[in-house]
Structures are given as C-alpha cells and as structure tokens.
C-alpha cells in the first residue's frame, strides 16, 4: 500500500502501438487516410478509428480531414517525427531478433545416451535434415548421466536419456518406451532353459554390463534391488557393441536394450532368456533445462520423436 506516492503509469499505456504509428507515417507519406489504409491492408473505417484512438490517447489532434485528403496538424507533424524514430528502432530490433533466430537455427547440439544415439536418432536426424537442410547438427553420445550433465551445462540444446529418473534442473518428455533383454550365446546353459530365470538367480549371476551412469545399468539395478541386488559384474564395459561382442564370444549373459539386440537375436548370434518376477521396462526421454522450452530445430526434433518419425 502506498501513501501519497504517485506510481508511474506503464509506458505501454501512454505510447501508441506500432501499428498506429505506422499508420500515421503512411498518412504523412501518401496524403490521405484512405490511401494509407490501402497501403497497410486495412479498411478506411478501421484506419479512422485507429487515428481517433491515438489522438484520444495523446490528447492532441494529429490529422486534419477534408474532402481533398488528410494533412497533419502541427502536433501531428511533430508526433510523426517521433514515430519515425520509434518505428526505425523497432525495425532494427526486429532485424536483430531475426539474426539471433537465424544464428540459433543454423546449428543444433544434441547429446544422447548410447542406445538412443545408435538406434533411434539416425532416423530422426534424417527427417530433420529434410525439413531443415541448412541446420548443422552435432551429436555427442555417452551414458545418461553424462548427457544430463551436458544439458545442464548448456553444452547441448537437447538431450536424450534412458534412466529411471530425471536429474534436478531438467524438464523432460517421454518419447518412447524400451525393454531390457537378458541374452546369452547359443552355447550357454541358459539358452536351453525351458523355464524363465528367476530374478534372484539373475541378480546372483555375474553379468556383462554397461558402466555405472548408464540408463541400462540404472534400470537393472532398480529392478533387481528386491532380489538382493546385482552380483559383482563379470565385465563392465562402456559401449553396447563391446557388451554384445563379449556375450557373443561366450563370456557370459548380458543385459541390453531390445533395440540394440534386434540383429543379434534375429540371426541367433544371441538368444533371449526370459526372466521371471521382475519388470525390465523403461521410458526413453528428451530433456532440456527447466525454465526453458526447446526452440527452433530443437523443438522440431522433439516433435519428430513424438510423431514416431524414423
């Protein structure tokens, strides 16, 4: 509550809008209200109404109307000079904003977890290239924890992760769902099992796994927590390809995304092993800094993922 203090009236309530100022400049340029209306693509009644509203707001007459046309009053001529500077400044502002948009739209930095980078992003980026051929895209692949760090540090415009949770400071949208698969070489004893492997047996078996920080590892750790937690891994590897190669060689069971194992399962270089008593499903998410919204090519890429393109 104020006591005897006059608060300033907001500028927007005292200054005519740009459309009205552009109309006044057009009247000065062509010498008639009707001609100015035609030049700006509005009706003459609308133009007259806009001039009257501007005169009422400023408290002075701006235009003398007569059968021979419209001329500016002395006050109108003065206001026109000011209007010209305001409109020129607005045009410069618009040009600068357009330059910023162009610079933003000329590149897109994407960070993605290994599974999404290898098996989903290529199709999305091909579709984005068709829609935005002038946008240069850079992609950095890593585990989900590394992706989150890059987005939080503004080193990536959009990230894609596959863990169970989204770190503080990031907003997210689910873009797909995935399932983890336990797989072994055809010669492994589990390949010949008639019944699913119990969760407790899976948890107690040394496995070939992705490293800590990967979304795959996070989901598996959570899924087997009630079964006693994971045994010490047989191998911890930083790439999906390395995990698959080790399992194909017969080293032991691996746990990877269904997306990444499609070719190996189809060719029977690896065999899927059903698991009982646990759910190995997860959501794949796009992430960006909280308080912002994806814009330009980042927004278009996010839209492509939601439409299932690629």
Short mmCIF file of N, CA, C and O in Angstrom, two decimals, residues 144-275:
data_model
loop_
_atom_site.label_atom_id
_atom_site.label_comp_id
_atom_site.label_asym_id
_atom_site.label_seq_id
_atom_site.Cartn_x
_atom_site.Cartn_y
_atom_site.Cartn_z
N UNK A 144 23.67 -41.87 -19.84
CA UNK A 144 22.60 -40.93 -19.48
C UNK A 144 23.08 -39.87 -18.49
O UNK A 144 22.66 -38.71 -18.57
N UNK A 145 23.95 -40.24 -17.56
CA UNK A 145 24.45 -39.26 -16.59
C UNK A 145 25.26 -38.18 -17.28
O UNK A 145 25.13 -36.98 -16.98
N UNK A 146 26.10 -38.57 -18.24
CA UNK A 146 26.91 -37.60 -18.98
C UNK A 146 26.03 -36.68 -19.82
O UNK A 146 26.29 -35.48 -19.94
N UNK A 147 24.98 -37.24 -20.42
CA UNK A 147 24.06 -36.44 -21.22
C UNK A 147 23.40 -35.37 -20.34
O UNK A 147 23.31 -34.19 -20.72
N UNK A 148 22.93 -35.77 -19.17
CA UNK A 148 22.29 -34.81 -18.27
C UNK A 148 23.25 -33.68 -17.89
O UNK A 148 22.86 -32.51 -17.86
N UNK A 149 24.49 -34.02 -17.63
CA UNK A 149 25.49 -33.00 -17.28
C UNK A 149 25.70 -32.01 -18.42
O UNK A 149 25.81 -30.80 -18.21
N UNK A 150 25.73 -32.50 -19.64
CA UNK A 150 25.95 -31.62 -20.80
C UNK A 150 24.77 -30.67 -20.99
O UNK A 150 24.96 -29.49 -21.29
N UNK A 151 23.56 -31.17 -20.81
CA UNK A 151 22.38 -30.31 -20.97
C UNK A 151 22.34 -29.27 -19.87
O UNK A 151 22.06 -28.09 -20.12
N UNK A 152 22.63 -29.67 -18.64
CA UNK A 152 22.63 -28.73 -17.52
C UNK A 152 23.70 -27.65 -17.69
O UNK A 152 23.53 -26.52 -17.27
N UNK A 153 24.82 -28.01 -18.33
CA UNK A 153 25.91 -27.06 -18.56
C UNK A 153 25.69 -26.24 -19.83
O UNK A 153 26.57 -25.47 -20.21
N UNK A 154 24.54 -26.43 -20.49
CA UNK A 154 24.22 -25.73 -21.74
C UNK A 154 25.23 -26.04 -22.85
O UNK A 154 25.46 -25.22 -23.73
N UNK A 155 25.79 -27.24 -22.79
CA UNK A 155 26.67 -27.70 -23.86
C UNK A 155 25.89 -28.45 -24.93
O UNK A 155 26.44 -28.80 -25.98
N UNK A 156 24.61 -28.71 -24.67
CA UNK A 156 23.72 -29.35 -25.63
C UNK A 156 22.37 -28.65 -25.58
O UNK A 156 21.92 -28.25 -24.51
N UNK A 157 21.74 -28.49 -26.74
CA UNK A 157 20.44 -27.83 -26.81
C UNK A 157 19.31 -28.79 -26.42
O UNK A 157 18.26 -28.36 -25.95
N UNK A 158 19.53 -30.08 -26.64
CA UNK A 158 18.52 -31.09 -26.33
C UNK A 158 19.24 -32.38 -26.01
O UNK A 158 20.24 -32.72 -26.65
N UNK A 159 18.75 -33.10 -25.00
CA UNK A 159 19.36 -34.36 -24.62
C UNK A 159 18.36 -35.49 -24.65
O UNK A 159 17.14 -35.26 -24.58
N UNK A 160 18.86 -36.71 -24.75
CA UNK A 160 18.01 -37.91 -24.73
C UNK A 160 18.62 -38.90 -23.75
O UNK A 160 19.80 -39.26 -23.88
N UNK A 161 17.82 -39.33 -22.77
CA UNK A 161 18.32 -40.21 -21.72
C UNK A 161 17.39 -41.41 -21.56
O UNK A 161 16.25 -41.40 -22.01
N UNK A 162 17.91 -42.42 -20.86
CA UNK A 162 17.13 -43.65 -20.73
C UNK A 162 17.10 -44.19 -19.30
O UNK A 162 16.80 -45.35 -19.07
N UNK A 163 17.42 -43.34 -18.32
CA UNK A 163 17.40 -43.80 -16.94
C UNK A 163 16.01 -43.78 -16.34
O UNK A 163 15.03 -43.42 -16.99
N UNK A 164 15.92 -44.14 -15.07
CA UNK A 164 14.63 -44.19 -14.38
C UNK A 164 14.15 -42.80 -13.96
O UNK A 164 12.96 -42.54 -13.88
N UNK A 165 15.10 -41.91 -13.67
CA UNK A 165 14.74 -40.60 -13.14
C UNK A 165 15.40 -39.51 -13.98
O UNK A 165 16.36 -39.76 -14.72
N UNK A 166 14.88 -38.29 -13.82
CA UNK A 166 15.44 -37.12 -14.49
C UNK A 166 16.10 -36.26 -13.42
O UNK A 166 15.48 -35.92 -12.42
N UNK A 167 17.36 -35.88 -13.60
CA UNK A 167 18.05 -35.08 -12.57
C UNK A 167 17.37 -33.74 -12.33
O UNK A 167 16.69 -33.19 -13.22
N UNK A 168 17.56 -33.19 -11.14
CA UNK A 168 17.05 -31.86 -10.83
C UNK A 168 17.60 -30.84 -11.82
O UNK A 168 18.75 -30.93 -12.25
N UNK A 169 16.75 -29.89 -12.18
CA UNK A 169 17.17 -28.86 -13.11
C UNK A 169 16.82 -29.16 -14.55
O UNK A 169 17.07 -28.32 -15.43
N UNK A 170 16.25 -30.34 -14.81
CA UNK A 170 15.88 -30.70 -16.17
C UNK A 170 14.39 -30.99 -16.26
O UNK A 170 13.80 -31.60 -15.36
N UNK A 171 13.78 -30.53 -17.34
CA UNK A 171 12.42 -30.93 -17.69
C UNK A 171 12.51 -32.03 -18.73
O UNK A 171 13.53 -32.18 -19.41
N UNK A 172 11.44 -32.81 -18.87
CA UNK A 172 11.53 -33.96 -19.76
C UNK A 172 10.20 -34.28 -20.41
O UNK A 172 9.14 -33.83 -19.96
N UNK A 173 10.27 -35.07 -21.46
CA UNK A 173 9.08 -35.61 -22.13
C UNK A 173 9.41 -37.03 -22.56
O UNK A 173 10.50 -37.29 -23.11
N UNK A 174 8.51 -37.97 -22.30
CA UNK A 174 8.71 -39.36 -22.73
C UNK A 174 8.53 -39.41 -24.24
O UNK A 174 7.52 -38.95 -24.78
N UNK A 175 9.52 -39.97 -24.94
CA UNK A 175 9.45 -40.03 -26.40
C UNK A 175 9.34 -41.47 -26.92
O UNK A 175 9.00 -41.69 -28.08
N UNK A 176 9.60 -42.45 -26.06
CA UNK A 176 9.49 -43.85 -26.48
C UNK A 176 9.59 -44.73 -25.24
O UNK A 176 9.91 -44.26 -24.14
N UNK A 177 9.30 -46.01 -25.43
CA UNK A 177 9.45 -46.99 -24.36
C UNK A 177 10.36 -48.11 -24.86
O UNK A 177 10.45 -48.37 -26.05
N UNK A 178 11.02 -48.76 -23.93
CA UNK A 178 12.02 -49.77 -24.27
C UNK A 178 11.97 -50.89 -23.25
O UNK A 178 11.44 -50.72 -22.15
N UNK A 179 12.54 -52.02 -23.62
CA UNK A 179 12.59 -53.18 -22.73
C UNK A 179 14.02 -53.69 -22.70
O UNK A 179 14.69 -53.77 -23.73
N UNK A 180 14.49 -54.04 -21.49
CA UNK A 180 15.81 -54.65 -21.38
C UNK A 180 15.68 -56.16 -21.57
O UNK A 180 14.72 -56.78 -21.11
N UNK A 181 16.65 -56.73 -22.24
CA UNK A 181 16.64 -58.15 -22.57
C UNK A 181 17.89 -58.81 -22.01
O UNK A 181 19.00 -58.28 -22.15
N UNK A 182 17.71 -59.96 -21.39
CA UNK A 182 18.84 -60.80 -20.99
C UNK A 182 19.15 -61.71 -22.16
O UNK A 182 18.25 -62.38 -22.70
N UNK A 183 20.41 -61.74 -22.59
CA UNK A 183 20.77 -62.55 -23.76
C UNK A 183 22.06 -63.30 -23.50
O UNK A 183 22.95 -62.83 -22.76
N UNK A 184 22.16 -64.48 -24.12
CA UNK A 184 23.35 -65.31 -23.99
C UNK A 184 23.70 -65.90 -25.35
O UNK A 184 22.89 -65.92 -26.28
N UNK A 185 24.92 -66.37 -25.46
CA UNK A 185 25.33 -67.09 -26.68
C UNK A 185 24.55 -68.40 -26.75
O UNK A 185 24.13 -68.96 -25.72
N UNK A 186 24.31 -68.96 -27.95
CA UNK A 186 23.52 -70.20 -28.09
C UNK A 186 24.09 -71.37 -27.30
O UNK A 186 23.35 -72.29 -26.92
N UNK A 187 25.39 -71.35 -27.03
CA UNK A 187 26.01 -72.47 -26.31
C UNK A 187 25.86 -72.36 -24.79
O UNK A 187 26.16 -73.31 -24.05
N UNK A 188 25.39 -71.21 -24.30
CA UNK A 188 25.26 -71.01 -22.85
C UNK A 188 24.13 -71.88 -22.31
O UNK A 188 23.11 -72.08 -22.97
N UNK A 189 24.28 -72.44 -21.08
CA UNK A 189 23.22 -73.29 -20.50
C UNK A 189 21.86 -72.61 -20.43
O UNK A 189 20.82 -73.28 -20.58
N UNK A 190 21.82 -71.29 -20.21
CA UNK A 190 20.53 -70.61 -20.13
C UNK A 190 19.77 -70.62 -21.45
O UNK A 190 18.55 -70.46 -21.47
N UNK A 191 20.47 -70.79 -22.56
CA UNK A 191 19.80 -70.80 -23.87
C UNK A 191 18.89 -72.00 -24.03
O UNK A 191 17.99 -72.00 -24.88
N UNK A 192 19.11 -73.03 -23.23
CA UNK A 192 18.32 -74.26 -23.35
C UNK A 192 17.31 -74.42 -22.22
O UNK A 192 16.68 -75.48 -22.08
N UNK A 193 17.14 -73.40 -21.39
CA UNK A 193 16.21 -73.49 -20.27
C UNK A 193 14.78 -73.51 -20.79
O UNK A 193 14.42 -72.81 -21.74
N UNK A 194 13.95 -74.28 -20.14
CA UNK A 194 12.52 -74.31 -20.51
C UNK A 194 11.70 -73.35 -19.67
O UNK A 194 10.58 -72.98 -20.04
N UNK A 195 12.26 -72.92 -18.53
CA UNK A 195 11.54 -72.00 -17.64
C UNK A 195 12.33 -70.70 -17.52
O UNK A 195 13.56 -70.68 -17.67
N UNK A 196 11.64 -69.59 -17.25
CA UNK A 196 12.34 -68.31 -17.09
C UNK A 196 13.34 -68.35 -15.94
O UNK A 196 13.17 -69.09 -14.96
N UNK A 197 14.37 -67.54 -16.04
CA UNK A 197 15.35 -67.41 -14.97
C UNK A 197 14.73 -66.57 -13.85
O UNK A 197 14.25 -65.47 -14.10
N UNK A 198 14.71 -67.07 -12.61
CA UNK A 198 14.18 -66.27 -11.50
C UNK A 198 15.01 -65.00 -11.30
O UNK A 198 16.22 -64.98 -11.56
N UNK A 199 14.37 -63.96 -10.81
CA UNK A 199 15.07 -62.69 -10.59
C UNK A 199 16.24 -62.87 -9.63
O UNK A 199 17.31 -62.27 -9.82
N UNK A 200 16.06 -63.71 -8.60
CA UNK A 200 17.13 -63.92 -7.63
C UNK A 200 18.35 -64.58 -8.29
O UNK A 200 19.50 -64.23 -7.98
N UNK A 201 18.11 -65.50 -9.21
CA UNK A 201 19.24 -66.15 -9.89
C UNK A 201 19.94 -65.17 -10.82
O UNK A 201 21.17 -65.15 -10.90
N UNK A 202 19.15 -64.33 -11.50
CA UNK A 202 19.76 -63.32 -12.37
C UNK A 202 20.60 -62.36 -11.54
O UNK A 202 21.73 -62.02 -11.92
N UNK A 203 20.07 -61.94 -10.39
CA UNK A 203 20.80 -61.00 -9.55
C UNK A 203 22.10 -61.60 -9.02
O UNK A 203 23.11 -60.89 -8.88
N UNK A 204 22.10 -62.90 -8.75
CA UNK A 204 23.29 -63.54 -8.19
C UNK A 204 24.29 -63.99 -9.22
O UNK A 204 25.35 -64.53 -8.85
N UNK A 205 24.02 -63.81 -10.49
CA UNK A 205 24.91 -64.27 -11.56
C UNK A 205 25.80 -63.12 -12.04
O UNK A 205 25.29 -62.04 -12.35
N UNK A 206 27.10 -63.31 -12.10
CA UNK A 206 27.97 -62.28 -12.69
C UNK A 206 27.58 -62.04 -14.16
O UNK A 206 27.53 -62.98 -14.96
N UNK A 207 27.30 -60.79 -14.49
CA UNK A 207 26.82 -60.44 -15.83
C UNK A 207 27.79 -59.52 -16.54
O UNK A 207 28.63 -58.86 -15.92
N UNK A 208 27.65 -59.46 -17.84
CA UNK A 208 28.40 -58.47 -18.64
C UNK A 208 27.50 -57.25 -18.74
O UNK A 208 26.40 -57.31 -19.30
N UNK A 209 27.95 -56.13 -18.18
CA UNK A 209 27.08 -54.98 -18.01
C UNK A 209 27.70 -53.70 -18.54
O UNK A 209 28.92 -53.59 -18.70
N UNK A 210 26.82 -52.72 -18.79
CA UNK A 210 27.27 -51.36 -19.04
C UNK A 210 27.76 -50.74 -17.73
O UNK A 210 27.49 -51.24 -16.64
N UNK A 211 28.47 -49.62 -17.85
CA UNK A 211 29.08 -48.99 -16.69
C UNK A 211 28.06 -48.26 -15.83
O UNK A 211 26.94 -48.00 -16.27
N UNK A 212 28.45 -47.91 -14.60
CA UNK A 212 27.63 -47.05 -13.75
C UNK A 212 27.38 -45.73 -14.49
O UNK A 212 28.27 -45.19 -15.15
N UNK A 213 26.17 -45.20 -14.32
CA UNK A 213 25.81 -43.96 -15.01
C UNK A 213 25.01 -44.20 -16.26
O UNK A 213 24.34 -43.29 -16.75
N UNK A 214 25.06 -45.42 -16.80
CA UNK A 214 24.26 -45.71 -17.98
C UNK A 214 22.81 -45.94 -17.57
O UNK A 214 22.53 -46.44 -16.47
N UNK A 215 21.88 -45.59 -18.44
CA UNK A 215 20.47 -45.81 -18.15
C UNK A 215 20.16 -47.28 -18.00
O UNK A 215 19.35 -47.69 -17.16
N UNK A 216 20.80 -48.11 -18.81
CA UNK A 216 20.58 -49.56 -18.74
C UNK A 216 20.96 -50.09 -17.36
O UNK A 216 20.21 -50.87 -16.75
N UNK A 217 22.08 -49.65 -16.85
CA UNK A 217 22.54 -50.12 -15.53
C UNK A 217 21.61 -49.63 -14.43
O UNK A 217 21.30 -50.37 -13.48
N UNK A 218 21.13 -48.38 -14.54
CA UNK A 218 20.22 -47.84 -13.53
C UNK A 218 18.94 -48.67 -13.44
O UNK A 218 18.46 -49.00 -12.35
N UNK A 219 18.37 -48.99 -14.59
CA UNK A 219 17.12 -49.76 -14.62
C UNK A 219 17.33 -51.15 -14.05
O UNK A 219 16.52 -51.66 -13.26
N UNK A 220 18.42 -51.80 -14.42
CA UNK A 220 18.70 -53.15 -13.95
C UNK A 220 18.95 -53.16 -12.44
O UNK A 220 18.45 -54.02 -11.72
N UNK A 221 19.71 -52.18 -11.96
CA UNK A 221 19.96 -52.09 -10.52
C UNK A 221 18.64 -51.96 -9.75
O UNK A 221 18.43 -52.63 -8.72
N UNK A 222 17.74 -51.11 -10.23
CA UNK A 222 16.47 -50.90 -9.54
C UNK A 222 15.58 -52.14 -9.61
O UNK A 222 14.93 -52.51 -8.63
N UNK A 223 15.56 -52.79 -10.78
CA UNK A 223 14.68 -53.95 -10.96
C UNK A 223 15.09 -55.13 -10.08
O UNK A 223 14.24 -55.91 -9.63
N UNK A 224 16.38 -55.25 -9.80
CA UNK A 224 16.85 -56.41 -9.04
C UNK A 224 17.18 -56.08 -7.58
O UNK A 224 17.72 -56.91 -6.85
N UNK A 225 16.85 -54.86 -7.16
CA UNK A 225 17.16 -54.46 -5.78
C UNK A 225 16.49 -55.37 -4.77
O UNK A 225 17.10 -55.79 -3.76
N UNK A 226 15.22 -55.72 -5.01
CA UNK A 226 14.49 -56.57 -4.05
C UNK A 226 14.93 -58.02 -4.11
O UNK A 226 14.61 -58.81 -3.22
N UNK A 227 15.67 -58.38 -5.17
CA UNK A 227 16.17 -59.77 -5.28
C UNK A 227 17.57 -59.90 -4.73
O UNK A 227 18.26 -60.90 -4.98
N UNK A 228 18.01 -58.89 -4.00
CA UNK A 228 19.33 -58.95 -3.39
C UNK A 228 20.38 -58.09 -4.05
O UNK A 228 21.51 -58.01 -3.58
N UNK A 229 20.01 -57.46 -5.16
CA UNK A 229 20.97 -56.59 -5.85
C UNK A 229 21.89 -57.36 -6.76
O UNK A 229 22.03 -58.59 -6.65
N UNK A 230 22.53 -56.64 -7.65
CA UNK A 230 23.40 -57.27 -8.63
C UNK A 230 24.66 -57.85 -7.99
O UNK A 230 25.24 -57.25 -7.09
N UNK A 231 25.07 -59.02 -8.50
CA UNK A 231 26.36 -59.57 -8.12
C UNK A 231 27.46 -58.73 -8.75
O UNK A 231 27.21 -57.90 -9.63
N UNK A 232 28.68 -58.93 -8.28
CA UNK A 232 29.81 -58.22 -8.90
C UNK A 232 29.84 -58.58 -10.37
O UNK A 232 29.80 -59.77 -10.74
N UNK A 233 29.86 -57.59 -11.27
CA UNK A 233 29.80 -57.89 -12.70
C UNK A 233 30.97 -58.74 -13.18
O UNK A 233 32.08 -58.65 -12.66
N UNK A 234 30.67 -59.55 -14.17
CA UNK A 234 31.73 -60.31 -14.84
C UNK A 234 32.63 -59.34 -15.61
O UNK A 234 33.86 -59.43 -15.56
N UNK A 235 31.98 -58.41 -16.32
CA UNK A 235 32.68 -57.36 -17.05
C UNK A 235 31.83 -56.09 -17.00
O UNK A 235 30.60 -56.17 -17.05
N UNK A 236 32.48 -54.93 -16.92
CA UNK A 236 31.81 -53.64 -17.04
C UNK A 236 32.40 -52.94 -18.25
O UNK A 236 33.61 -52.65 -18.26
N UNK A 237 31.57 -52.67 -19.25
CA UNK A 237 32.06 -52.10 -20.50
C UNK A 237 31.30 -50.83 -20.84
O UNK A 237 30.12 -50.70 -20.54
N UNK A 238 31.99 -49.90 -21.50
CA UNK A 238 31.41 -48.57 -21.73
C UNK A 238 30.66 -48.44 -23.04
O UNK A 238 30.17 -47.36 -23.34
N UNK A 239 30.56 -49.51 -23.81
CA UNK A 239 29.81 -49.41 -25.06
C UNK A 239 28.93 -50.64 -25.25
O UNK A 239 29.28 -51.75 -24.83
N UNK A 240 27.80 -50.42 -25.90
CA UNK A 240 26.87 -51.51 -26.19
C UNK A 240 27.52 -52.55 -27.08
O UNK A 240 27.35 -53.76 -26.90
N UNK A 241 28.27 -52.10 -28.08
CA UNK A 241 28.92 -53.02 -29.01
C UNK A 241 29.88 -53.95 -28.29
O UNK A 241 29.93 -55.16 -28.56
N UNK A 242 30.63 -53.41 -27.33
CA UNK A 242 31.59 -54.24 -26.58
C UNK A 242 30.87 -55.26 -25.72
O UNK A 242 31.30 -56.42 -25.61
N UNK A 243 29.74 -54.85 -25.11
CA UNK A 243 28.97 -55.78 -24.29
C UNK A 243 28.46 -56.94 -25.15
O UNK A 243 28.56 -58.12 -24.77
N UNK A 244 27.91 -56.62 -26.32
CA UNK A 244 27.38 -57.67 -27.20
C UNK A 244 28.50 -58.61 -27.66
O UNK A 244 28.33 -59.85 -27.67
N UNK A 245 29.64 -58.04 -28.04
CA UNK A 245 30.74 -58.87 -28.53
C UNK A 245 31.23 -59.84 -27.46
O UNK A 245 31.51 -61.02 -27.75
N UNK A 246 31.30 -59.37 -26.22
CA UNK A 246 31.75 -60.25 -25.14
C UNK A 246 30.77 -61.39 -24.91
O UNK A 246 31.16 -62.54 -24.68
N UNK A 247 29.49 -61.08 -24.98
CA UNK A 247 28.48 -62.13 -24.75
C UNK A 247 28.45 -63.11 -25.91
O UNK A 247 28.32 -64.32 -25.71
N UNK A 248 28.56 -62.61 -27.14
CA UNK A 248 28.58 -63.49 -28.31
C UNK A 248 29.76 -64.46 -28.24
O UNK A 248 29.67 -65.62 -28.65
N UNK A 249 30.88 -63.99 -27.67
CA UNK A 249 32.06 -64.86 -27.56
C UNK A 249 31.88 -65.97 -26.53
O UNK A 249 32.72 -66.87 -26.44
N UNK A 250 30.79 -65.90 -25.74
CA UNK A 250 30.53 -66.93 -24.75
C UNK A 250 30.98 -66.57 -23.35
O UNK A 250 30.95 -67.42 -22.45
N UNK A 251 31.38 -65.33 -23.14
CA UNK A 251 31.89 -64.93 -21.82
C UNK A 251 30.83 -65.02 -20.74
O UNK A 251 31.12 -65.35 -19.58
N UNK A 252 29.58 -64.72 -21.09
CA UNK A 252 28.52 -64.77 -20.11
C UNK A 252 27.28 -64.02 -20.56
O UNK A 252 27.25 -63.47 -21.67
N UNK A 253 26.23 -63.99 -19.72
CA UNK A 253 24.99 -63.29 -20.08
C UNK A 253 25.20 -61.77 -20.09
O UNK A 253 25.99 -61.23 -19.31
N UNK A 254 24.47 -61.10 -20.97
CA UNK A 254 24.47 -59.64 -20.98
C UNK A 254 23.04 -59.14 -20.83
O UNK A 254 22.07 -59.90 -21.03
N UNK A 255 22.89 -57.89 -20.46
CA UNK A 255 21.57 -57.26 -20.36
C UNK A 255 21.65 -55.93 -21.10
O UNK A 255 22.41 -55.04 -20.72
N UNK A 256 20.85 -55.83 -22.18
CA UNK A 256 20.88 -54.64 -23.03
C UNK A 256 19.49 -54.30 -23.53
O UNK A 256 18.55 -55.11 -23.40
N UNK A 257 19.38 -53.15 -24.14
CA UNK A 257 18.12 -52.74 -24.75
C UNK A 257 17.69 -53.70 -25.86
O UNK A 257 18.52 -54.18 -26.64
N UNK A 258 16.40 -53.93 -25.93
CA UNK A 258 15.84 -54.73 -27.02
C UNK A 258 16.19 -54.10 -28.37
O UNK A 258 16.41 -54.81 -29.35
N UNK A 259 16.23 -52.76 -28.43
CA UNK A 259 16.57 -52.08 -29.67
C UNK A 259 17.97 -52.48 -30.15
O UNK A 259 18.19 -52.72 -31.33
N UNK A 260 18.91 -52.54 -29.22
CA UNK A 260 20.29 -52.80 -29.60
C UNK A 260 20.56 -54.26 -29.92
O UNK A 260 21.57 -54.59 -30.55
N UNK A 261 19.67 -55.16 -29.49
CA UNK A 261 19.89 -56.59 -29.70
C UNK A 261 19.10 -57.17 -30.86
O UNK A 261 19.18 -58.38 -31.12
N UNK A 262 18.36 -56.35 -31.57
CA UNK A 262 17.45 -56.87 -32.61
C UNK A 262 18.18 -57.73 -33.63
O UNK A 262 17.74 -58.85 -33.96
N UNK A 263 19.30 -57.25 -34.18
CA UNK A 263 20.02 -58.01 -35.22
C UNK A 263 20.61 -59.29 -34.67
O UNK A 263 20.54 -60.36 -35.32
N UNK A 264 21.20 -59.23 -33.49
CA UNK A 264 21.84 -60.41 -32.91
C UNK A 264 20.81 -61.48 -32.56
O UNK A 264 21.08 -62.69 -32.75
N UNK A 265 19.63 -61.08 -32.09
CA UNK A 265 18.59 -62.06 -31.77
C UNK A 265 18.00 -62.65 -33.04
O UNK A 265 17.71 -63.86 -33.10
N UNK A 266 17.83 -61.81 -34.06
CA UNK A 266 17.26 -62.31 -35.33
C UNK A 266 18.19 -63.32 -35.99
O UNK A 266 17.74 -64.30 -36.59
N UNK A 267 19.50 -63.10 -35.89
CA UNK A 267 20.48 -64.02 -36.51
C UNK A 267 20.88 -65.15 -35.58
O UNK A 267 21.68 -66.00 -35.98
N UNK A 268 20.36 -65.14 -34.36
CA UNK A 268 20.64 -66.13 -33.33
C UNK A 268 22.12 -66.18 -32.94
O UNK A 268 22.61 -67.20 -32.46
N UNK A 269 22.81 -65.07 -33.12
CA UNK A 269 24.15 -64.97 -32.51
C UNK A 269 24.00 -64.85 -31.00
O UNK A 269 24.91 -65.18 -30.25
N UNK A 270 22.85 -64.32 -30.58
CA UNK A 270 22.49 -64.30 -29.17
C UNK A 270 21.07 -64.82 -29.02
O UNK A 270 20.26 -64.70 -29.97
N UNK A 271 20.75 -65.36 -27.85
CA UNK A 271 19.43 -65.92 -27.58
C UNK A 271 18.84 -65.20 -26.38
O UNK A 271 19.52 -65.02 -25.35
N UNK A 272 17.57 -64.76 -26.51
CA UNK A 272 16.92 -64.09 -25.39
C UNK A 272 16.56 -65.10 -24.30
O UNK A 272 16.06 -66.20 -24.59
N UNK A 273 16.78 -64.70 -23.04
CA UNK A 273 16.46 -65.54 -21.89
C UNK A 273 15.33 -64.86 -21.12
O UNK A 273 15.51 -63.76 -20.58
N UNK A 274 14.14 -65.48 -21.05
CA UNK A 274 13.05 -64.88 -20.26
C UNK A 274 13.42 -64.81 -18.78
O UNK A 274 14.13 -65.67 -18.26
N UNK A 275 12.93 -63.76 -18.13
CA UNK A 275 13.20 -63.56 -16.70
C UNK A 275 11.88 -63.48 -15.96
O UNK A 275 10.95 -62.79 -16.39
#
